Short mmCIF file of C-alpha atoms in Angstrom, two decimals:
data_model
loop_
_atom_site.label_atom_id
_atom_site.label_comp_id
_atom_site.label_asym_id
_atom_site.label_seq_id
_atom_site.Cartn_x
_atom_site.Cartn_y
_atom_site.Cartn_z
CA MET B 471 238.91 -35.43 -2.54
CA PRO B 472 241.86 -37.17 -0.96
CA GLY B 473 240.71 -38.76 2.20
CA THR B 474 237.06 -39.25 1.37
CA VAL B 475 235.67 -42.43 2.79
CA VAL B 476 233.76 -43.88 -0.13
CA PRO B 477 235.10 -47.25 -1.30
CA HIS B 478 238.88 -47.33 -1.69
CA PRO B 479 240.74 -46.79 -3.87
CA ARG B 480 239.38 -43.78 -5.75
CA ARG B 481 240.75 -40.73 -7.51
CA GLY B 482 241.41 -37.52 -5.60
CA ARG B 483 238.96 -34.65 -5.92
CA GLN B 484 239.90 -31.71 -8.02
CA GLY B 485 241.76 -28.97 -6.22
CA ALA B 486 242.58 -31.20 -3.26
CA PRO B 487 246.17 -31.00 -2.02
CA GLU B 488 247.59 -34.47 -1.49
CA LYS B 489 249.95 -34.38 1.43
CA THR B 490 250.62 -38.11 1.26
CA THR B 491 251.41 -40.36 -1.66
CA GLY B 492 248.96 -41.11 -4.44
CA ARG B 493 249.15 -44.80 -3.60
CA GLN B 494 246.02 -46.96 -3.54
CA PRO B 495 245.07 -49.07 -0.51
CA ARG B 496 246.77 -52.44 -0.57
CA SER B 497 244.92 -55.70 -0.88
CA GLY B 498 245.45 -59.12 -2.39
CA HIS B 499 246.45 -61.50 0.38
CA GLY B 500 245.64 -65.08 -0.35
CA ARG B 501 245.82 -64.64 -4.14
CA GLN B 502 248.18 -66.79 -6.13
CA CYS B 503 250.67 -65.17 -8.44
CA GLY B 504 250.79 -66.61 -11.93
CA GLY B 505 253.47 -69.31 -12.04
CA CYS B 506 254.22 -69.00 -8.32
CA ALA B 507 253.19 -71.72 -5.94
CA HIS B 508 253.07 -69.38 -2.95
CA ALA B 509 249.51 -68.17 -2.30
CA ARG B 510 250.79 -65.44 0.01
CA CYS B 511 252.76 -63.77 -2.75
CA TRP B 512 251.12 -60.42 -3.54
CA VAL B 513 253.92 -58.75 -5.50
CA HIS B 514 252.05 -59.47 -8.69
CA VAL B 515 248.80 -58.19 -7.21
CA ARG B 516 250.40 -54.93 -6.07
CA ARG B 517 252.06 -54.33 -9.42
CA ARG B 518 248.80 -55.00 -11.21
CA GLN B 519 247.09 -52.50 -8.89
CA GLN B 520 249.68 -49.89 -9.78
CA HIS B 521 249.31 -50.64 -13.48
CA GLU B 522 245.52 -50.31 -13.28
CA ALA B 523 245.85 -47.11 -11.26
CA GLU B 524 248.06 -45.61 -13.95
CA ARG B 525 245.39 -46.43 -16.53
CA GLY B 526 242.79 -44.71 -14.36
CA GLY B 527 241.29 -47.97 -13.10
CA GLU B 528 239.85 -48.18 -9.64
CA ARG B 529 240.01 -51.30 -7.56
CA ALA B 530 238.41 -51.39 -4.13
CA THR B 531 239.58 -53.45 -1.19
CA SER B 532 237.18 -56.13 0.00
CA GLU B 533 236.26 -53.99 3.00
CA GLY B 534 235.83 -50.92 0.86
CA THR B 535 233.64 -52.89 -1.54
CA ARG B 536 231.44 -54.07 1.29
CA LEU B 537 231.07 -50.58 2.75
CA GLY B 538 230.43 -49.16 -0.69
CA PHE B 539 227.72 -51.74 -1.31
CA LEU B 540 226.03 -50.96 2.01
CA GLU B 541 226.27 -47.23 1.34
CA SER B 542 224.78 -47.75 -2.12
CA CYS B 543 221.92 -49.82 -0.65
CA TRP B 544 221.20 -47.12 1.94
CA TYR B 545 221.03 -44.35 -0.64
CA THR B 546 218.91 -46.54 -2.92
CA LEU B 547 216.49 -47.21 -0.07
CA GLN B 548 216.28 -43.49 0.72
CA PHE B 549 215.66 -42.71 -2.94
CA LEU B 550 212.93 -45.36 -3.25
CA ASN B 551 211.26 -44.13 -0.07
CA LYS B 552 211.29 -40.59 -1.36
CA GLN B 553 209.93 -41.60 -4.77
CA LYS B 554 207.18 -43.67 -3.16
CA LEU B 555 206.25 -40.76 -0.89
CA LEU B 556 206.14 -38.33 -3.80
CA GLU B 557 203.99 -40.73 -5.84
CA GLU B 558 201.52 -41.07 -2.98
CA ILE B 559 201.35 -37.30 -2.59
CA GLY B 560 200.81 -36.67 -6.29
CA GLU B 561 200.41 -33.01 -7.17
CA SER B 562 199.04 -32.02 -3.76
CA TRP B 563 200.88 -31.00 -0.59
CA LEU B 564 200.85 -32.89 2.70
CA PRO B 565 199.36 -30.88 5.59
CA TYR B 566 201.55 -29.23 8.22
CA LEU B 567 200.79 -27.05 11.21
CA THR B 568 202.29 -23.87 12.66
CA PRO B 569 201.50 -22.06 15.95
CA ARG B 570 198.75 -20.15 14.11
CA ASP B 571 196.79 -23.40 13.72
CA ALA B 572 194.39 -24.39 16.51
CA GLU B 573 195.53 -28.04 16.45
CA PHE B 574 199.23 -27.19 16.58
CA HIS B 575 199.85 -27.78 20.29
CA GLN B 576 197.76 -30.93 20.37
CA LEU B 577 199.74 -32.36 17.46
CA TRP B 578 202.98 -31.35 19.16
CA LYS B 579 201.95 -33.07 22.39
CA THR B 580 200.79 -36.31 20.78
CA LYS B 581 203.15 -36.85 17.84
CA TYR B 582 206.18 -34.70 18.58
CA SER B 583 206.31 -34.80 22.39
CA LYS B 584 210.08 -35.41 22.39
CA LEU B 585 210.71 -32.04 20.75
CA ILE B 586 211.30 -29.52 23.52
CA LEU B 587 211.55 -25.74 23.06
CA ARG B 588 213.21 -23.33 25.48
CA THR B 589 212.42 -19.76 24.45
CA SER B 590 215.12 -17.11 24.64
CA ASP B 591 213.68 -15.48 27.77
CA THR B 592 214.43 -18.66 29.77
CA VAL B 593 218.14 -18.58 28.87
CA PRO B 594 220.45 -16.42 31.05
CA LYS B 595 221.10 -13.04 29.42
CA GLY B 596 224.82 -13.23 30.14
CA LEU B 597 225.05 -16.52 28.25
CA HIS B 598 223.23 -15.00 25.28
CA GLN B 599 225.78 -12.22 25.09
CA VAL B 600 228.96 -14.30 25.20
CA VAL B 601 227.63 -16.94 22.78
CA GLN B 602 226.46 -14.42 20.22
CA ASP B 603 229.79 -12.60 20.51
CA ALA B 604 231.51 -15.94 19.90
CA PHE B 605 229.54 -16.44 16.66
CA LEU B 606 230.55 -13.01 15.40
CA THR B 607 234.20 -13.57 16.40
CA LEU B 608 234.41 -16.81 14.42
CA GLN B 609 232.83 -15.13 11.43
CA LYS B 610 235.17 -12.12 11.67
CA HIS B 611 238.27 -14.33 11.68
CA GLY B 612 237.05 -16.40 8.71
CA CYS B 613 236.68 -19.63 10.67
CA LEU B 614 233.42 -20.81 9.06
CA PHE B 615 233.80 -22.99 5.96
CA GLN B 616 231.64 -24.75 3.40
CA ASP B 617 232.42 -28.47 3.56
CA LEU B 618 232.90 -30.62 0.49
CA ILE B 619 230.69 -33.65 1.01
CA ARG B 620 229.84 -36.72 -1.06
CA ILE B 621 226.26 -37.89 -1.66
CA LYS B 622 225.35 -40.71 -4.05
CA GLY B 623 228.85 -40.64 -5.52
CA LYS B 624 228.74 -36.90 -6.29
CA ASP B 625 230.61 -34.06 -4.61
CA PHE B 626 228.83 -30.98 -3.27
CA PHE B 627 229.69 -27.93 -1.23
CA THR B 628 227.34 -27.46 1.70
CA PRO B 629 225.22 -24.29 1.40
CA VAL B 630 225.82 -23.79 5.12
CA SER B 631 229.24 -22.71 6.44
CA ARG B 632 230.46 -24.70 9.42
CA ILE B 633 233.09 -25.30 12.03
CA LEU B 634 233.42 -28.10 14.60
CA ILE B 635 234.35 -27.25 18.20
CA GLY B 636 234.58 -29.78 21.00
CA ASN B 637 236.69 -32.06 23.15
CA PRO B 638 240.40 -32.14 22.24
CA GLY B 639 241.23 -35.01 19.88
CA CYS B 640 237.64 -35.71 18.80
CA THR B 641 236.45 -35.91 15.21
CA TYR B 642 232.99 -36.07 13.68
CA LYS B 643 232.17 -37.75 10.41
CA TYR B 644 229.16 -36.86 8.30
CA LEU B 645 228.37 -37.45 4.62
CA ASN B 646 231.79 -39.08 4.08
CA THR B 647 233.74 -36.11 5.45
CA ARG B 648 235.67 -36.19 8.73
CA LEU B 649 235.81 -32.90 10.62
CA PHE B 650 238.40 -32.23 13.32
CA THR B 651 237.38 -30.34 16.44
CA VAL B 652 238.83 -26.99 17.30
CA PRO B 653 239.35 -27.91 20.96
CA TRP B 654 237.55 -25.94 23.60
CA PRO B 655 239.59 -25.17 26.76
CA VAL B 656 238.72 -28.12 28.99
CA GLU B 657 240.37 -28.22 32.39
CA GLY B 658 243.95 -29.51 32.28
CA SER B 659 244.38 -29.06 28.54
CA LYS B 660 247.18 -26.99 27.01
CA ILE B 661 245.74 -25.28 23.97
CA LYS B 662 247.39 -22.36 22.24
CA TYR B 663 244.84 -20.23 20.43
CA CYS B 664 245.73 -17.78 17.69
CA ASN B 665 244.45 -14.83 19.71
CA PRO B 666 242.57 -14.13 22.97
CA GLU B 667 239.29 -13.61 21.10
CA MET B 668 239.45 -17.18 19.84
CA PHE B 669 239.94 -18.45 23.38
CA ASP B 670 236.91 -16.44 24.55
CA ALA B 671 234.79 -17.80 21.69
CA CYS B 672 235.65 -21.45 22.40
CA ASN B 673 235.20 -20.91 26.13
CA ALA B 674 231.76 -19.36 25.57
CA LEU B 675 230.65 -22.35 23.49
CA MET B 676 231.90 -24.71 26.18
CA LYS B 677 229.75 -22.81 28.71
CA LEU B 678 226.78 -23.11 26.35
CA ASN B 679 227.52 -26.84 26.10
CA ASP B 680 227.38 -27.20 29.90
CA TYR B 681 224.13 -25.22 30.06
CA LEU B 682 222.46 -27.30 27.33
CA HIS B 683 223.63 -30.51 29.01
CA ASN B 684 221.91 -29.51 32.27
CA GLU B 685 218.77 -28.45 30.43
CA ALA B 686 218.68 -31.72 28.47
CA VAL B 687 219.00 -33.77 31.67
CA GLN B 688 216.14 -31.80 33.22
CA ALA B 689 214.00 -32.24 30.11
CA LEU B 690 214.56 -36.01 30.11
CA LYS B 691 213.66 -36.21 33.79
CA GLU B 692 210.45 -34.27 33.15
CA GLN B 693 209.64 -36.52 30.21
CA SER B 694 210.23 -39.64 32.28
CA LEU B 695 208.06 -38.29 35.10
CA SER B 696 205.29 -37.38 32.68
CA GLU B 697 205.32 -40.86 31.14
CA THR B 698 205.25 -42.40 34.62
CA LYS B 699 202.25 -40.29 35.55
CA GLU B 700 200.41 -41.28 32.39
CA THR B 701 201.12 -44.95 33.05
CA LYS B 702 199.98 -44.71 36.65
CA ASP B 703 196.88 -42.74 35.73
CA ALA B 704 195.99 -45.35 33.15
CA GLY B 705 196.44 -48.02 35.81
CA VAL B 706 194.12 -46.22 38.23
CA THR B 707 191.31 -46.12 35.66
CA ASN B 708 191.60 -49.86 35.08
CA LYS B 709 188.75 -51.39 37.10
CA GLU B 710 190.50 -54.74 37.33
CA GLN B 711 193.50 -53.27 39.14
CA ASP B 712 193.85 -53.94 42.83
CA PHE B 713 193.19 -50.93 45.07
CA SER B 714 196.33 -51.40 47.14
CA THR B 715 198.47 -51.33 44.01
CA CYS B 716 196.88 -48.02 43.01
CA VAL B 717 197.68 -46.49 46.41
CA GLU B 718 201.27 -47.67 46.20
CA GLY B 719 201.56 -46.21 42.70
CA GLU B 720 200.29 -42.80 43.83
CA ARG B 721 202.72 -42.84 46.75
CA THR B 722 205.62 -43.54 44.38
CA ILE B 723 204.63 -40.61 42.18
CA LEU B 724 204.54 -38.28 45.18
CA GLU B 725 207.99 -39.45 46.24
CA ASP B 726 209.35 -38.82 42.75
CA GLN B 727 207.82 -35.35 42.69
CA SER B 728 209.20 -34.38 46.07
CA SER B 729 212.73 -35.73 45.77
CA SER B 730 213.25 -35.96 41.99
CA TYR B 731 214.76 -39.37 42.67
CA VAL B 732 216.40 -40.99 39.69
CA PRO B 733 217.73 -44.59 39.88
CA ARG B 734 221.46 -45.04 39.36
CA THR B 735 221.02 -46.86 36.04
CA ASP B 736 218.78 -44.04 34.79
CA CYS B 737 221.42 -41.50 35.83
CA ILE B 738 224.00 -43.34 33.73
CA ASN B 739 221.63 -43.38 30.77
CA LEU B 740 220.94 -39.68 31.18
CA LYS B 741 224.67 -38.96 31.17
CA ASN B 742 225.25 -41.08 28.07
CA LYS B 743 222.41 -39.34 26.24
CA THR B 744 223.39 -35.77 27.14
CA SER B 745 227.19 -35.64 27.56
CA TYR B 746 227.82 -33.53 24.48
CA ASN B 747 231.39 -33.93 23.27
CA LEU B 748 231.23 -31.44 20.40
CA THR B 749 229.14 -28.83 18.65
CA LEU B 750 228.76 -28.24 14.92
CA LEU B 751 228.33 -24.52 14.28
CA ASN B 752 226.37 -23.43 11.21
CA TYR B 753 225.96 -20.09 9.46
CA MET B 754 223.91 -19.01 6.46
CA ASP B 755 222.83 -15.72 4.95
CA PRO B 756 219.86 -16.70 2.72
CA LEU B 757 219.88 -13.42 0.80
CA GLN B 758 223.42 -14.19 -0.40
CA MET B 759 222.46 -17.61 -1.76
CA LEU B 760 221.84 -17.91 -5.48
CA TYR B 761 219.52 -20.85 -4.99
CA LEU B 762 217.82 -22.67 -2.12
CA LYS B 763 215.98 -25.98 -2.40
CA GLN B 764 212.22 -25.95 -2.00
CA GLU B 765 210.70 -28.24 0.61
CA PRO B 766 209.19 -31.08 -1.52
CA TYR B 767 206.44 -32.65 0.62
CA PHE B 768 204.56 -29.94 2.53
CA GLY B 769 205.28 -26.80 0.53
CA MET B 770 207.09 -25.17 3.45
CA GLY B 771 209.25 -22.97 1.21
CA ASN B 772 213.03 -22.46 1.17
CA MET B 773 215.20 -24.98 2.99
CA ALA B 774 218.64 -24.25 4.42
CA VAL B 775 219.11 -27.94 5.31
CA SER B 776 217.08 -30.74 3.71
CA TRP B 777 215.19 -33.49 5.53
CA HIS B 778 217.59 -35.77 7.36
CA HIS B 779 218.52 -37.69 10.48
CA ASP B 780 221.68 -36.55 12.26
CA GLU B 781 224.21 -39.34 11.77
CA ASN B 782 227.06 -40.94 13.72
CA LEU B 783 225.58 -40.20 17.14
CA VAL B 784 225.36 -42.37 20.24
CA GLU B 785 222.10 -44.29 19.99
CA SER B 786 219.07 -42.46 21.45
CA SER B 787 221.21 -39.51 22.48
CA THR B 788 219.72 -36.03 22.69
CA VAL B 789 220.56 -33.28 20.19
CA ALA B 790 220.49 -29.70 21.51
CA VAL B 791 220.42 -26.62 19.27
CA TYR B 792 220.92 -22.94 20.11
CA SER B 793 219.55 -20.71 17.34
CA TYR B 794 220.48 -17.07 16.73
CA SER B 795 219.10 -15.19 13.74
CA CYS B 796 220.84 -11.85 13.70
CA LYS B 797 217.59 -9.89 13.91
CA ASP B 798 213.88 -10.57 13.72
CA PRO B 799 212.43 -9.37 10.41
CA VAL B 800 209.83 -6.61 10.51
CA ILE B 801 206.64 -7.94 8.91
CA ASN B 802 203.53 -5.92 8.13
CA ARG B 803 200.78 -7.28 10.40
CA ASN B 804 198.16 -7.16 7.70
CA GLN B 805 200.50 -9.10 5.43
CA GLN B 806 201.18 -11.61 8.20
CA GLU B 807 197.47 -12.26 8.68
CA ASP B 808 197.13 -13.04 4.96
CA LEU B 809 199.94 -15.58 4.97
CA ARG B 810 199.04 -19.25 4.74
CA GLY B 811 201.39 -21.74 6.32
CA ARG B 812 204.63 -20.69 7.92
CA ASP B 813 206.01 -17.14 7.87
CA PRO B 814 208.76 -17.19 5.18
CA ALA B 815 210.66 -14.36 6.88
CA VAL B 816 211.20 -16.34 10.10
CA TRP B 817 213.52 -19.31 10.49
CA HIS B 818 211.80 -22.58 11.42
CA VAL B 819 212.73 -26.14 12.24
CA GLY B 820 210.50 -28.59 10.41
CA LEU B 821 209.71 -32.09 11.68
CA LYS B 822 207.90 -35.06 10.24
CA VAL B 823 207.48 -38.71 11.09
CA ALA B 824 209.93 -40.55 8.85
CA TRP B 825 208.30 -41.70 5.59
CA ASP B 826 204.76 -41.14 6.88
CA ILE B 827 202.06 -39.28 4.94
CA LYS B 828 199.27 -39.60 7.49
CA THR B 829 200.74 -37.51 10.32
CA PRO B 830 200.84 -33.76 9.58
CA GLY B 831 204.23 -32.09 9.67
CA LEU B 832 205.28 -29.49 12.22
CA ALA B 833 206.95 -26.13 11.56
CA LEU B 834 208.27 -24.53 14.75
CA PRO B 835 209.41 -20.89 14.49
CA LEU B 836 212.85 -20.03 15.92
CA HIS B 837 213.50 -16.57 17.28
CA PRO B 838 216.93 -15.21 18.31
CA GLY B 839 218.22 -17.08 21.36
CA ASP B 840 215.70 -19.95 21.28
CA CYS B 841 216.91 -23.47 22.07
CA TYR B 842 215.30 -26.74 21.11
CA PHE B 843 216.03 -30.34 22.06
CA MET B 844 215.37 -33.58 20.20
CA LEU B 845 215.12 -36.05 23.07
CA ASP B 846 215.77 -39.76 23.18
CA ASP B 847 215.04 -41.53 19.86
CA LEU B 848 213.29 -38.60 18.13
CA ASN B 849 216.26 -38.20 15.76
CA MET B 850 215.83 -41.84 14.69
CA THR B 851 212.04 -42.04 14.33
CA HIS B 852 211.55 -38.57 12.83
CA GLN B 853 213.29 -36.44 10.25
CA HIS B 854 213.94 -32.73 10.56
CA CYS B 855 214.91 -29.90 8.25
CA VAL B 856 215.84 -26.23 8.67
CA LEU B 857 213.58 -23.77 6.87
CA ALA B 858 215.30 -20.56 5.89
CA GLY B 859 214.05 -17.14 6.91
CA TRP B 860 215.30 -13.78 5.70
CA PRO B 861 218.01 -12.67 8.17
CA PRO B 862 221.43 -14.39 8.54
CA ARG B 863 221.41 -17.13 11.16
CA PHE B 864 223.91 -18.94 13.37
CA SER B 865 223.20 -22.19 15.17
CA SER B 866 225.19 -24.33 17.56
CA THR B 867 224.15 -28.00 17.37
CA HIS B 868 225.44 -29.97 20.33
CA ARG B 869 225.78 -33.72 19.88
CA VAL B 870 226.93 -36.90 21.61
CA ALA B 871 229.04 -38.07 18.69
CA GLU B 872 229.89 -41.76 18.38
CA CYS B 873 233.67 -41.50 18.67
CA SER B 874 234.75 -45.09 19.30
CA ARG B 875 236.80 -44.93 16.06
CA GLY B 876 237.13 -41.17 15.84
CA THR B 877 239.58 -39.97 18.48
CA LEU B 878 243.33 -39.51 18.55
CA GLU B 879 243.52 -41.95 21.44
CA TYR B 880 241.90 -44.62 19.27
CA ILE B 881 244.06 -44.13 16.17
CA PHE B 882 247.28 -43.95 18.21
CA ARG B 883 246.31 -47.22 19.87
CA GLN B 884 245.77 -48.73 16.42
CA CYS B 885 249.22 -47.59 15.33
CA GLU B 886 250.84 -49.10 18.41
CA THR B 887 249.12 -52.40 17.64
CA ALA B 888 250.48 -52.39 14.08
CA LEU B 889 254.01 -51.42 15.09
CA GLN B 890 254.28 -54.31 17.52
CA ASN B 891 255.24 -56.41 14.49
CA LEU B 892 258.28 -54.20 13.83
CA GLN B 893 261.60 -54.75 15.57
CA ALA B 894 265.00 -53.08 15.23
CA GLU B 895 268.13 -55.20 14.87
CA SER B 896 270.26 -54.98 17.99
CA GLU B 897 273.58 -54.35 16.18
CA SER B 898 272.32 -52.00 13.46
CA VAL B 899 269.61 -49.52 12.59
CA ALA B 900 268.05 -52.02 10.16
CA LEU B 901 264.44 -52.94 10.79
CA SER B 902 262.91 -56.38 10.51
CA LEU B 903 259.53 -57.99 11.00
CA LYS B 904 258.59 -60.32 13.85
CA SER B 905 256.00 -62.24 11.84
CA LEU B 906 254.79 -62.71 8.29
CA GLU B 907 251.55 -64.43 9.22
CA VAL B 908 248.74 -63.48 6.86
CA THR B 909 246.37 -62.30 9.62
CA ILE B 910 249.01 -60.01 11.13
CA VAL B 911 250.05 -58.61 7.75
CA LYS B 912 246.42 -57.92 6.81
CA GLU B 913 245.85 -56.17 10.14
CA VAL B 914 248.86 -53.92 9.57
CA GLU B 915 247.67 -53.11 6.05
CA GLY B 916 244.20 -52.24 7.35
CA ILE B 917 245.59 -49.89 10.01
CA HIS B 918 248.00 -48.36 7.50
CA ASN B 919 245.11 -47.60 5.14
CA GLU B 920 242.98 -46.27 7.99
CA VAL B 921 245.68 -43.82 9.08
CA GLU B 922 246.21 -42.58 5.54
CA PHE B 923 242.70 -42.47 4.12
CA GLU B 924 240.63 -41.75 7.23
CA TRP B 925 242.98 -39.32 8.95
CA LEU B 926 245.94 -37.89 7.01
CA ARG B 927 244.18 -37.30 3.71
CA GLN B 928 241.03 -36.05 5.41
CA PHE B 929 243.02 -33.61 7.54
CA TRP B 930 245.31 -32.23 4.84
CA PHE B 931 242.50 -32.01 2.32
CA GLN B 932 240.89 -29.41 4.54
CA GLY B 933 244.02 -27.35 4.18
CA LYS B 934 245.11 -24.77 6.68
CA ARG B 935 241.66 -23.86 7.97
CA TYR B 936 242.57 -24.89 11.51
CA ARG B 937 245.51 -22.49 11.68
CA LYS B 938 243.00 -19.65 11.89
CA CYS B 939 241.96 -20.96 15.29
CA THR B 940 244.79 -23.01 16.78
CA ASP B 941 247.76 -25.16 15.79
CA TRP B 942 246.75 -27.88 18.25
CA TRP B 943 246.18 -30.58 15.61
CA PHE B 944 249.47 -30.23 13.74
CA GLU B 945 251.68 -31.96 16.29
CA PRO B 946 249.56 -35.15 16.59
CA MET B 947 249.11 -35.26 12.81
CA ALA B 948 252.90 -35.10 12.38
CA LYS B 949 253.16 -38.01 14.80
CA LEU B 950 250.59 -39.93 12.76
CA GLU B 951 252.68 -39.31 9.65
CA GLU B 952 255.70 -40.86 11.40
CA PHE B 953 253.61 -43.91 12.30
CA TRP B 954 252.42 -44.10 8.70
CA LYS B 955 256.02 -44.05 7.41
CA LYS B 956 257.02 -46.88 9.74
CA MET B 957 254.07 -48.97 8.58
CA GLU B 958 255.05 -48.21 4.98
CA ILE B 959 258.51 -49.62 5.73
CA MET B 960 256.89 -52.70 7.24
CA LEU B 961 254.86 -53.31 4.09
CA LEU B 962 257.96 -52.85 1.95
CA LYS B 963 259.73 -55.42 4.14
CA GLU B 964 256.87 -57.83 3.49
CA THR B 965 257.30 -57.18 -0.23
CA GLU B 966 261.03 -57.97 -0.03
CA GLU B 967 260.28 -61.26 1.71
CA ASP B 968 257.80 -62.18 -1.02
CA VAL B 969 260.29 -61.21 -3.75
CA THR B 970 262.85 -63.52 -2.14
CA GLU B 971 260.31 -66.34 -2.13
CA ASN B 972 259.52 -65.68 -5.80
CA VAL B 973 263.22 -65.87 -6.72
CA TYR B 974 263.53 -69.11 -4.77
CA CYS B 975 260.51 -70.54 -6.64
CA PHE B 976 262.06 -69.50 -9.95
CA VAL B 977 265.44 -71.11 -9.19
CA GLU B 978 263.75 -74.27 -7.97
CA SER B 979 261.72 -74.44 -11.18
CA ILE B 980 264.89 -74.10 -13.30
CA HIS B 981 266.41 -76.99 -11.35
CA LYS B 982 263.31 -79.13 -12.03
CA PHE B 983 263.56 -78.20 -15.72
CA GLY B 984 267.08 -79.61 -15.81
CA VAL B 985 265.92 -82.86 -14.23
CA TYR B 986 263.01 -83.17 -16.67
CA CYS B 987 265.35 -82.68 -19.64
CA ILE B 988 267.16 -85.87 -18.68
CA TRP B 989 264.24 -88.13 -17.82
CA ASP B 990 261.13 -86.77 -19.61
CA PRO B 991 261.55 -84.37 -22.59
CA GLU B 992 257.77 -83.81 -22.98
CA ALA B 993 257.40 -82.84 -19.33
CA ALA B 994 260.45 -80.62 -19.74
CA PHE B 995 258.81 -78.71 -22.59
CA SER B 996 255.57 -78.24 -20.60
CA HIS B 997 257.52 -77.07 -17.55
CA PHE B 998 259.59 -74.73 -19.74
CA CYS B 999 256.37 -72.95 -20.80
CA SER B 1000 255.22 -72.47 -17.21
CA VAL B 1001 258.66 -71.24 -16.11
CA SER B 1002 258.75 -68.77 -19.00
CA THR B 1003 255.35 -67.42 -17.96
CA MET B 1004 256.48 -67.08 -14.37
CA PHE B 1005 259.72 -65.39 -15.38
CA SER B 1006 257.86 -62.91 -17.62
CA THR B 1007 255.38 -62.12 -14.87
CA PHE B 1008 258.13 -61.72 -12.29
CA TYR B 1009 260.13 -59.43 -14.60
CA ILE B 1010 257.12 -57.23 -15.42
CA ASN B 1011 256.26 -56.95 -11.73
CA GLN B 1012 259.70 -55.55 -10.99
CA GLN B 1013 259.44 -52.75 -13.59
#
């Protein structure tokens, strides 16, 4: 896939349209060209890269190699953890609880207290209607797509169809694929949707986002208050605690209960943890799937989404999910009483403590319109999966995505930084460079590669899917292409400067050869061999 973010450079995926050139990311500063005394000369390195690319070779940049190594280590660690867990389990299943088990709520309270459920009857009916209509609208217009993702060096299509909706100019990256938000109509934005239904759908999801934000803030406040009460209660039972301190503690609790006072710093933290900037919509019809993975540890049955942590989120931020299965399945009551474990006809969210075999898992049933929240660090300390039921299901997963390097504002700022080294001649349209310092050149190359491989290729690989919703992204992407072309010119200018230096080195060497011929024939012969090598290398590099 052009634009994937595994170590650069790499071949394009089959069937992927390449909007930009098939060039590999540049590298090679600080290497010395054979026969050339200038360490900054990378003409030879670039030509060798092109030659290797033509032969199907793949050379990664130093940064790409480092990221690839870290990614490989992470997947290896996950694999080893999984293998160790499976070995410890053996042929038996780990225990898990459902609401039919007497210990279910106690386990939920003690081990999964940061998982909060809001049943459908607590959500405003009007919001249910517009959100569910939005799901059906997106499906009707063909706006839900299976993403091509990369795991352990292999490409897969997700079994779940998805679309990303959120703040204008935001992107979200998961499993080496960058998704671009279909912008929802925030105040002051000028977004042209393909039809009024699309506007209504995005507007409904923005309303859902606001509702879930408020609910998440309230849930975090309740959690904080509950923890404070538990701490104070524990302090009261401590016989060594001073009585006056206990009275002061009880007074503080009463004040918190009456005024719901939250310190300013806590308010900032609450906002950072719950200010959802996008939602990833999911859809699956299990009966249309040829194959679904089986849950491997607890025997929970068919999985729509395997065990995972949500990635690329602001640390300790809350994830909110609105679930809508199109209809509740009708189950024979006698059959339901005979079932062991979770009901396979009903969708569930499964949770477990990450890489722990002592704590039982949890399978929480999800009925149409239910919402659940993973508060604070639950997404980091626990893993979750989605267990498939029988009916088709939509979900809207609202996240505080880590977008420090994933917004248009950021990448435009990067481009402006790179183009500061480009200047136009006053008396002509010719362009020249302000500096050829290695650090500046490397920075420009890095930004040039980032624009191409992290943005342009990722965007155009996904084709025209966004045209079904809005054309909002096409103007900024065209602007990014113009920036990319200017940076390409800058890199070509750097090449010309290096070629000039190579020619100068060659001429200087010929002059030395003439001097050696007069004073030292043996040195002349040795120098002749080195000059011939340099000339051959220089000639090949220009082909």
